[in-house]
PDB file of C-alpha atoms and ligand atoms in Angstrom:
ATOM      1  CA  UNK A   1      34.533 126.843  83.478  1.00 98.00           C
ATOM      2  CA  UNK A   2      34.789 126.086  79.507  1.00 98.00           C
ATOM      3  CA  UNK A   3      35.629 129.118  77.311  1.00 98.00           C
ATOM      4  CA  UNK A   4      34.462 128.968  74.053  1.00 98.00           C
ATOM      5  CA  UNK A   5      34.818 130.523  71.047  1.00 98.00           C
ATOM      6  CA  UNK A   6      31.449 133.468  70.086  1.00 98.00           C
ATOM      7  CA  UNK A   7      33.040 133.929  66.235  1.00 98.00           C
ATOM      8  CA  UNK A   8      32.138 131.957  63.057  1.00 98.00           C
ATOM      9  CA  UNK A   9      35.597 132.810  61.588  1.00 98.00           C
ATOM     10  CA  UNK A  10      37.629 130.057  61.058  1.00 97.00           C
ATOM     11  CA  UNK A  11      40.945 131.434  61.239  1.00 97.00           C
ATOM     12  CA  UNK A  12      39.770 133.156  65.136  1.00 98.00           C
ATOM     13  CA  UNK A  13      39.283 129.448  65.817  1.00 98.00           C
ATOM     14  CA  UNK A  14      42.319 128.387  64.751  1.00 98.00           C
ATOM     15  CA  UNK A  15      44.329 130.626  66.849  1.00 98.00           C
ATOM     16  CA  UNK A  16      41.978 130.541  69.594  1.00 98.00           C
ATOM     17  CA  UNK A  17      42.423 126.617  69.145  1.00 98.00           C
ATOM     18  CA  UNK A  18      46.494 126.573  69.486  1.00 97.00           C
ATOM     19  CA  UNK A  19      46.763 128.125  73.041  1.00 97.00           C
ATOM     20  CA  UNK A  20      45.000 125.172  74.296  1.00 97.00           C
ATOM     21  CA  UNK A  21      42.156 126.825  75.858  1.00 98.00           C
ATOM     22  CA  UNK A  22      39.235 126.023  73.938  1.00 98.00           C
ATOM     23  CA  UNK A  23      36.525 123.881  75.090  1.00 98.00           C
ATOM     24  CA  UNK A  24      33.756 125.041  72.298  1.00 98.00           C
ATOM     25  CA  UNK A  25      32.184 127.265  69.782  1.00 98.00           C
ATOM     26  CA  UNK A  26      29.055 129.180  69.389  1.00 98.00           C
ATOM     27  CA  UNK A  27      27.622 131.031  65.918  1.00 98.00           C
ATOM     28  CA  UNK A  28      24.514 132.942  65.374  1.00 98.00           C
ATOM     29  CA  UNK A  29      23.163 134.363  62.188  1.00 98.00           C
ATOM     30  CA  UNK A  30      24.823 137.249  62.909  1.00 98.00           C
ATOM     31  CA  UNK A  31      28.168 135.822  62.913  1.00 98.00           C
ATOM     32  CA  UNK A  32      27.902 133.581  59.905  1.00 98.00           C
ATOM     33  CA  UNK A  33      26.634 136.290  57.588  1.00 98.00           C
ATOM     34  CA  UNK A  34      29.788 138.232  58.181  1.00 98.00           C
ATOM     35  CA  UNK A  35      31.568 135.193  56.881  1.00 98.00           C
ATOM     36  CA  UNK A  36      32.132 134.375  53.048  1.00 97.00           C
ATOM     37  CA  UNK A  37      30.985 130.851  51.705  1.00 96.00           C
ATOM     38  CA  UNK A  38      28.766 128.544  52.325  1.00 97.00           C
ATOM     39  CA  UNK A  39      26.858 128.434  55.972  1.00 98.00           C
ATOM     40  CA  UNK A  40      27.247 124.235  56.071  1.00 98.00           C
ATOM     41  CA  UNK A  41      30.637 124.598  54.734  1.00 98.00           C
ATOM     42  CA  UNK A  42      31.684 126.851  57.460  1.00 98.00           C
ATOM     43  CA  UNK A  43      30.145 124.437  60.063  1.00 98.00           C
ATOM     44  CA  UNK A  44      31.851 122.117  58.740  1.00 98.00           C
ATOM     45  CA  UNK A  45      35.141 123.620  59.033  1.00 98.00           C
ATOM     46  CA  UNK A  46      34.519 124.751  62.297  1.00 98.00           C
ATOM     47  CA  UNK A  47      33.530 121.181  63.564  1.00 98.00           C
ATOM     48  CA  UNK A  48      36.805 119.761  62.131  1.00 97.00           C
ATOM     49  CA  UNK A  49      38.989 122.525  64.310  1.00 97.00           C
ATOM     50  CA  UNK A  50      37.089 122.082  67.591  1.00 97.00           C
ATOM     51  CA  UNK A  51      36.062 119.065  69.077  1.00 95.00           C
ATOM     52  CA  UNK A  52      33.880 119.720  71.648  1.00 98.00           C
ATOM     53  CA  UNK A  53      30.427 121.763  71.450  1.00 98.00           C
ATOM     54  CA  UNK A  54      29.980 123.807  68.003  1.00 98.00           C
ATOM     55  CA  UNK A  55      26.866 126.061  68.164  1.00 98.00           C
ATOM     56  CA  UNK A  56      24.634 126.365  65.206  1.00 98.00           C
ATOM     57  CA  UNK A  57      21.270 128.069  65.101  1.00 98.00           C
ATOM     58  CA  UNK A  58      18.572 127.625  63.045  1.00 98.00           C
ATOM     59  CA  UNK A  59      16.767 130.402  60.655  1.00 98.00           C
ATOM     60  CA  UNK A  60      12.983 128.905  60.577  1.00 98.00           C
ATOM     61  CA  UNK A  61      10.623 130.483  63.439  1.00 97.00           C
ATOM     62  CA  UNK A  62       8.150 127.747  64.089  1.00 98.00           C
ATOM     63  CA  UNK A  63       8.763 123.988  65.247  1.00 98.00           C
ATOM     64  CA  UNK A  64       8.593 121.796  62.759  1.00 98.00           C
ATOM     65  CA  UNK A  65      10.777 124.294  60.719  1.00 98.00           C
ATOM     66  CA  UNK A  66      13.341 124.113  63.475  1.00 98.00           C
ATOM     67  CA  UNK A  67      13.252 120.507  63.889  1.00 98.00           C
ATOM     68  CA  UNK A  68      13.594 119.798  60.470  1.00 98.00           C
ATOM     69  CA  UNK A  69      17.214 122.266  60.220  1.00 98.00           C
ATOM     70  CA  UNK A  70      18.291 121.194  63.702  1.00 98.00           C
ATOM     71  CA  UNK A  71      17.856 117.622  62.408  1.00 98.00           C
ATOM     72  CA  UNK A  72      19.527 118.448  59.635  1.00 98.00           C
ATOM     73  CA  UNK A  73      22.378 121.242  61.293  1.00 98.00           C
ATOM     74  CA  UNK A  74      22.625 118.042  64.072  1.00 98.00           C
ATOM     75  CA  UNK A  75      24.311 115.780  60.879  1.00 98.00           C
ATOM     76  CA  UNK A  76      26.829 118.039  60.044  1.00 98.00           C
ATOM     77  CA  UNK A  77      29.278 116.181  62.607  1.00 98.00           C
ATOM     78  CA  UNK A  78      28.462 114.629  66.195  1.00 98.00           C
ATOM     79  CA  UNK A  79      29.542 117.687  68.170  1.00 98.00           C
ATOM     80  CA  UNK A  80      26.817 120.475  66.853  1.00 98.00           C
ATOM     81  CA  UNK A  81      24.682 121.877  69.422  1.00 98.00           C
ATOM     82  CA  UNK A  82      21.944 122.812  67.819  1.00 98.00           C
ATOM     83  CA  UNK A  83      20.672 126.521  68.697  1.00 98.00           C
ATOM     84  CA  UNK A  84      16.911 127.075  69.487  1.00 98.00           C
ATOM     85  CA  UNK A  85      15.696 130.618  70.171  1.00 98.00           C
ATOM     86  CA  UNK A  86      13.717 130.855  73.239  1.00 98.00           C
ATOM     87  CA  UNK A  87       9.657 131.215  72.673  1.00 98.00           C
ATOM     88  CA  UNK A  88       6.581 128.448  72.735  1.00 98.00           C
ATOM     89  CA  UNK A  89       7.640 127.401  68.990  1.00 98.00           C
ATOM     90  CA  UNK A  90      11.587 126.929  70.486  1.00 98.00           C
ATOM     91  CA  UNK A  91      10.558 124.892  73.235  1.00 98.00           C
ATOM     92  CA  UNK A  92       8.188 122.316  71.294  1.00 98.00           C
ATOM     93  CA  UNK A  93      11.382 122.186  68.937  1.00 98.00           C
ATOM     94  CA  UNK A  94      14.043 121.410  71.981  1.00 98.00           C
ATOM     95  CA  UNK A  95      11.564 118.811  73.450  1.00 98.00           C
ATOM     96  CA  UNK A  96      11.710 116.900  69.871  1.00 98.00           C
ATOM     97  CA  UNK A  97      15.075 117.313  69.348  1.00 98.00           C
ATOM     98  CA  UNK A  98      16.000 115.826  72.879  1.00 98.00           C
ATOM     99  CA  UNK A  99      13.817 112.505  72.251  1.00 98.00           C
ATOM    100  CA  UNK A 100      15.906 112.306  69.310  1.00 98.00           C
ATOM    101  CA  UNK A 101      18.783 112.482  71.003  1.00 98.00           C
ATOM    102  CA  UNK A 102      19.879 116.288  69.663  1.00 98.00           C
ATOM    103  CA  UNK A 103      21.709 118.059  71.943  1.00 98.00           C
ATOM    104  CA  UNK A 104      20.358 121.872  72.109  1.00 98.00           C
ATOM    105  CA  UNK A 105      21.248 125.554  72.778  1.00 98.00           C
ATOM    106  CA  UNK A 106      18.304 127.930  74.559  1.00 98.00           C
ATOM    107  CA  UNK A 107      19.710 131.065  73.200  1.00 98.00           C
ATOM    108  CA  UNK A 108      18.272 134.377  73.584  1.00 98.00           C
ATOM    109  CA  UNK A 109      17.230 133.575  77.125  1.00 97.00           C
ATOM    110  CA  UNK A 110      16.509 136.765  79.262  1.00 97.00           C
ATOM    111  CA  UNK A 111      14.983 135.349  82.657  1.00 97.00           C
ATOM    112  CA  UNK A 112      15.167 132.508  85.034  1.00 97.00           C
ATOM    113  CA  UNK A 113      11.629 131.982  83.840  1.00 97.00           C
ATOM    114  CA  UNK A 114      12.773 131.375  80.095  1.00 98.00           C
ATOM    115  CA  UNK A 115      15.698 129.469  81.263  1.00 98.00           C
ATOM    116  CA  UNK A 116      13.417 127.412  83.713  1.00 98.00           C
ATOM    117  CA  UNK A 117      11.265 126.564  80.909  1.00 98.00           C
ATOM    118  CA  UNK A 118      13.823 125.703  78.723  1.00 98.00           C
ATOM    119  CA  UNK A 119      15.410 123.192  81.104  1.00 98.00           C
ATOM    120  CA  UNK A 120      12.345 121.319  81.764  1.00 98.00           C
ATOM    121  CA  UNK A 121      12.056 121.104  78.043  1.00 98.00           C
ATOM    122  CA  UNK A 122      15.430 119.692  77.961  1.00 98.00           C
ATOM    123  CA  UNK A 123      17.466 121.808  76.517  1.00 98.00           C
ATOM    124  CA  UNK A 124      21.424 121.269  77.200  1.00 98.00           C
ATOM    125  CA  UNK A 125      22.422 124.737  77.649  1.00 98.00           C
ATOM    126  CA  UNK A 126      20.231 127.489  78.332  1.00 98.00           C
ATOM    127  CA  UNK A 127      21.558 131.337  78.337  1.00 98.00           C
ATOM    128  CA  UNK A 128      22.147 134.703  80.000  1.00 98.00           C
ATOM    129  CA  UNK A 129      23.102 137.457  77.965  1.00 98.00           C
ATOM    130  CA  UNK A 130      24.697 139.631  80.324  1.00 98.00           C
ATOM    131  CA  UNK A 131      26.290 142.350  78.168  1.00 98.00           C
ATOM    132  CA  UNK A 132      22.454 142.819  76.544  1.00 98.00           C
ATOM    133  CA  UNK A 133      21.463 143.356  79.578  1.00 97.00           C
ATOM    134  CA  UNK A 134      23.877 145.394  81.128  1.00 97.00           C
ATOM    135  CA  UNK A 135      23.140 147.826  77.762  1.00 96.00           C
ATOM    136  CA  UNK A 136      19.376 148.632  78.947  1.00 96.00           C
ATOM    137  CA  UNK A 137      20.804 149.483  82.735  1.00 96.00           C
ATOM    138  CA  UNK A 138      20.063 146.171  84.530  1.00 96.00           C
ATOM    139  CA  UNK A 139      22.465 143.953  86.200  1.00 97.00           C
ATOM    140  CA  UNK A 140      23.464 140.911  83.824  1.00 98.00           C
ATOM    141  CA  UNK A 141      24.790 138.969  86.728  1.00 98.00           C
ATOM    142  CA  UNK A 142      22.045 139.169  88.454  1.00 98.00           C
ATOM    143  CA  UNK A 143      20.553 136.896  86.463  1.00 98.00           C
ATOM    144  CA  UNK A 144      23.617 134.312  86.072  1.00 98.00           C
ATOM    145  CA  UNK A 145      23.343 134.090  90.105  1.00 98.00           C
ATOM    146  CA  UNK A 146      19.557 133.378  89.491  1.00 98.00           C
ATOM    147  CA  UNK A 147      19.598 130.554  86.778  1.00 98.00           C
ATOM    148  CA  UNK A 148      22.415 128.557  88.740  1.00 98.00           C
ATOM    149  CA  UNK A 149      20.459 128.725  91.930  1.00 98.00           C
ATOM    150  CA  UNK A 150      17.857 127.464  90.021  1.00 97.00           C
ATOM    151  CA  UNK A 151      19.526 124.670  88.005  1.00 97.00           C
ATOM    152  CA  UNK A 152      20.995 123.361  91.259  1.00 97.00           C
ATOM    153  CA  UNK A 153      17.574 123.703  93.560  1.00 97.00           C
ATOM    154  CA  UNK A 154      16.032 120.974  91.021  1.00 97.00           C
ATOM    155  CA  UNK A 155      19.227 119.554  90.250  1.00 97.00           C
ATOM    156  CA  UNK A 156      17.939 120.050  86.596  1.00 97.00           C
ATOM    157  CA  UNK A 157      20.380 118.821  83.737  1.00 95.00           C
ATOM    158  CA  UNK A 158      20.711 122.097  81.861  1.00 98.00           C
ATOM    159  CA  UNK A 159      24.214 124.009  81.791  1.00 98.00           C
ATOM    160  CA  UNK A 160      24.201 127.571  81.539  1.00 98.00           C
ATOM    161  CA  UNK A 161      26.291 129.817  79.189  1.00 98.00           C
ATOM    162  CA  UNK A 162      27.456 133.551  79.929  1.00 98.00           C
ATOM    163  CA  UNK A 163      26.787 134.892  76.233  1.00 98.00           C
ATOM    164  CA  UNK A 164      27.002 138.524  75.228  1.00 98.00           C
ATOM    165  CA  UNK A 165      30.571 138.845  76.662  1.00 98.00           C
ATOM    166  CA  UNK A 166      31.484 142.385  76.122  1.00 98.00           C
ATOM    167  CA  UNK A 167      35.054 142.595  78.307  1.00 98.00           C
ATOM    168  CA  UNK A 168      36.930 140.604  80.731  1.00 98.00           C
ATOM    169  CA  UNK A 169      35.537 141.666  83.461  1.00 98.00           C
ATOM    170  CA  UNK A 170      32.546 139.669  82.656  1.00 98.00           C
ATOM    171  CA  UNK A 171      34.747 136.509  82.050  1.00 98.00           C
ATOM    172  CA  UNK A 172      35.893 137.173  85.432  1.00 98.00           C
ATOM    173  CA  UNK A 173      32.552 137.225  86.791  1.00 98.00           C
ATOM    174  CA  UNK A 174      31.373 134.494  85.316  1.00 98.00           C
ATOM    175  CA  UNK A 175      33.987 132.450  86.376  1.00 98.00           C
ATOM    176  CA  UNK A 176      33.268 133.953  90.019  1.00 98.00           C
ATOM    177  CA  UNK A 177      29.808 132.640  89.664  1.00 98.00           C
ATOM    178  CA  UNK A 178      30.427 129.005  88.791  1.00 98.00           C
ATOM    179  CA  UNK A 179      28.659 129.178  85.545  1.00 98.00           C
ATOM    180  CA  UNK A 180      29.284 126.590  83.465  1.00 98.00           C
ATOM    181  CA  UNK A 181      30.912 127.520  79.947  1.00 98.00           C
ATOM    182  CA  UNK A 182      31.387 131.702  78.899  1.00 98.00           C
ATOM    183  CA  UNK A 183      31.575 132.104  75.053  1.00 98.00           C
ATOM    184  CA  UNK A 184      33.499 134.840  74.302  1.00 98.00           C
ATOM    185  CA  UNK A 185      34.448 137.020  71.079  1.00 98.00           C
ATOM    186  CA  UNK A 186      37.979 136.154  70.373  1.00 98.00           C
ATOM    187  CA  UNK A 187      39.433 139.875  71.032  1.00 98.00           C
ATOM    188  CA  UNK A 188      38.253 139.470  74.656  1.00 98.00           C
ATOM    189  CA  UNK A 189      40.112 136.347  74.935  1.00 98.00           C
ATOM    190  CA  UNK A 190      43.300 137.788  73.954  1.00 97.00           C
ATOM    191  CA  UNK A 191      42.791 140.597  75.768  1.00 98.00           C
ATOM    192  CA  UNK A 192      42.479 138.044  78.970  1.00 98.00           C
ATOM    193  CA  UNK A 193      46.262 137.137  78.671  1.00 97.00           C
ATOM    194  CA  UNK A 194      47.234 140.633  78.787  1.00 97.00           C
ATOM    195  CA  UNK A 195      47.826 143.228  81.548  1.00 97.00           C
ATOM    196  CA  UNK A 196      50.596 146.206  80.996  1.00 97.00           C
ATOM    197  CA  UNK A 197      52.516 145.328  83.750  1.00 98.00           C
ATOM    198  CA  UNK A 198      53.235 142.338  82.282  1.00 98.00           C
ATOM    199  CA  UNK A 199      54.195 143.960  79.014  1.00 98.00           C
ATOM    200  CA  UNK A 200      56.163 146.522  81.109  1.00 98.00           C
ATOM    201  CA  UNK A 201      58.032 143.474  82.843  1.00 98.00           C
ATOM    202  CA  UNK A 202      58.643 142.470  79.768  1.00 98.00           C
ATOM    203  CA  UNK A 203      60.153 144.893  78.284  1.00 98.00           C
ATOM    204  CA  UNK A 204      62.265 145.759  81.768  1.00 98.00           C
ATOM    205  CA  UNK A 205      63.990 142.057  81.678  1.00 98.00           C
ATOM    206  CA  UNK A 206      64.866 142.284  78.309  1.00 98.00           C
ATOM    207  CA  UNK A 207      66.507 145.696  78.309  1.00 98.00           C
ATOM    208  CA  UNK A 208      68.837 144.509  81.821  1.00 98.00           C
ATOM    209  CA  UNK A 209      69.713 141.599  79.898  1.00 98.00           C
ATOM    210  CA  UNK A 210      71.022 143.113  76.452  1.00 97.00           C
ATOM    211  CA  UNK A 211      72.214 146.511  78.621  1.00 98.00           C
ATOM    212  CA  UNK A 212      74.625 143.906  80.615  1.00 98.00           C
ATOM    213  CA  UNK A 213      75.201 142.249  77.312  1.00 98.00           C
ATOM    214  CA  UNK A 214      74.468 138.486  78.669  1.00 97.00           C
ATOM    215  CA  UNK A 215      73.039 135.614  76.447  1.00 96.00           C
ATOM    216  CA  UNK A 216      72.756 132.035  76.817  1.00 96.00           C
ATOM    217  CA  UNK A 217      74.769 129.552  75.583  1.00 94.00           C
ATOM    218  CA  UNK A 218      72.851 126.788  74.692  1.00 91.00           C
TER     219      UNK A 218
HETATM  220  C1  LIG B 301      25.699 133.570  72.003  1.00 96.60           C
HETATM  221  O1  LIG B 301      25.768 132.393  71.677  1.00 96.60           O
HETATM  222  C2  LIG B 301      25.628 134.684  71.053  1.00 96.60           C
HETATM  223  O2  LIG B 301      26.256 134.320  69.855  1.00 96.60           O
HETATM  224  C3  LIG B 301      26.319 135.947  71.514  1.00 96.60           C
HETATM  225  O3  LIG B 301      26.922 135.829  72.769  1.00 96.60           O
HETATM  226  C4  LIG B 301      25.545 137.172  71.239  1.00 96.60           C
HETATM  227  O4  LIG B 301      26.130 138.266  71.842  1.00 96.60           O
HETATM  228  P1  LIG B 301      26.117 139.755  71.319  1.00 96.60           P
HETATM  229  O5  LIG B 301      25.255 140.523  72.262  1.00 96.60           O
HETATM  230  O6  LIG B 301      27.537 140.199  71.415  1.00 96.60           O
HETATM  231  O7  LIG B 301      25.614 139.748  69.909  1.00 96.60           O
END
């Protein structure tokens, strides 16, 4: 499964980005108006940390709007995604954009039916936002088993994404389910590589070692 990146912060990235485990990025509105400077700029900088798939969404609500950003979000460097919400307006945009050889992002997708839809359209990734579900009391997963039975019964070309990653327990899952990529906020990824018994074993190594008063000699 590729992990990437849910954070428009640059130095998240960068740390992210040195424990080798990055595969990709995704921003949303959201997450690029809690960062300073420029929106492009910040693309930019983003695209020139990570090399594979950078999400960037556009603003404008009806097609031609979109196509005309996602052409233009799509020239920023050769690995944007460009991010189409779902909705009749998204999918005449992701349908243009993939004759012109722009690779897109469903997001927002809340049903097999949207992510269905999307597919056919040709989107490259389509979406479930588990921990948005989860928060009105359904069953996120439910609907990551449902889209990849789906993608695979029409052998469709579409990827899906686990977005809305709250914990990771949900990474877990997701990985459990054979979805494709999770993108995750960066404290969830760090809080992946720990587990107190680790920290505890640790700590219990180091204090045998110093109480026998051993060291290396190298
Ligand atoms: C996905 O690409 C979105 O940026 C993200 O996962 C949204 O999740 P949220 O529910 O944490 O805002």
């Amino acid at each position: 499964m590729e992990i990437w990146a849910d954070t428009a912060n640059t130095a998240e990235i960068e740390k992210i980005n040195a424990l080798g485990i990055l595969d990709g990025v995704t921003t949303n509105p959201s997450l690029i108006a809690k960062e300073a400077g420029d929106p492009i700029a910040i693309l930019k900088r983003i695209t020139s940390v990570v090399k594979g798939p950078v999400s960037a969404e556009v603003i404008s609500v009806e097609a031609d709007g979109m196509i005309k950003e996602g052409t233009k979000l799509a020239g920023i460097a050769p690995n944007i995604v460009v991010k189409i919400p779902m909705g009749i307006e998204g999918l005449k945009a992701i349908k243009v954009l993939h004759q012109k050889g722009i690779r897109t992002n469903c997001t927002l997708t809340f049903s097999a039916n949207q992510a269905l839809l999307a597919a056919k359209a040709g989107a490259s990734y389509v979406n479930a936002f588990v921990g948005r579900i989860d928060d009105e009391g359904d069953d996120g997963f439910r609907l990551v088993q449902d889209i990849l039975v789906m993608l695979e019964n029409y052998k469709l070309q579409s990827e899906l994404i686990v977005a809305s990653i709250r914990h990771p327990w949900h990474v877990h899952l997701s990985a459990q389910a054979g979805a494709h990529v999770a993108t995750i906020p960066t404290a969830v990824i760090e809080k992946m590589a720990s587990h107190i018994r680790t920290t505890e074993g640790i700590n219990k190594f180091l204090a045998d070692w110093n109480k026998a008063g051993k060291e290396y000699k190298i």
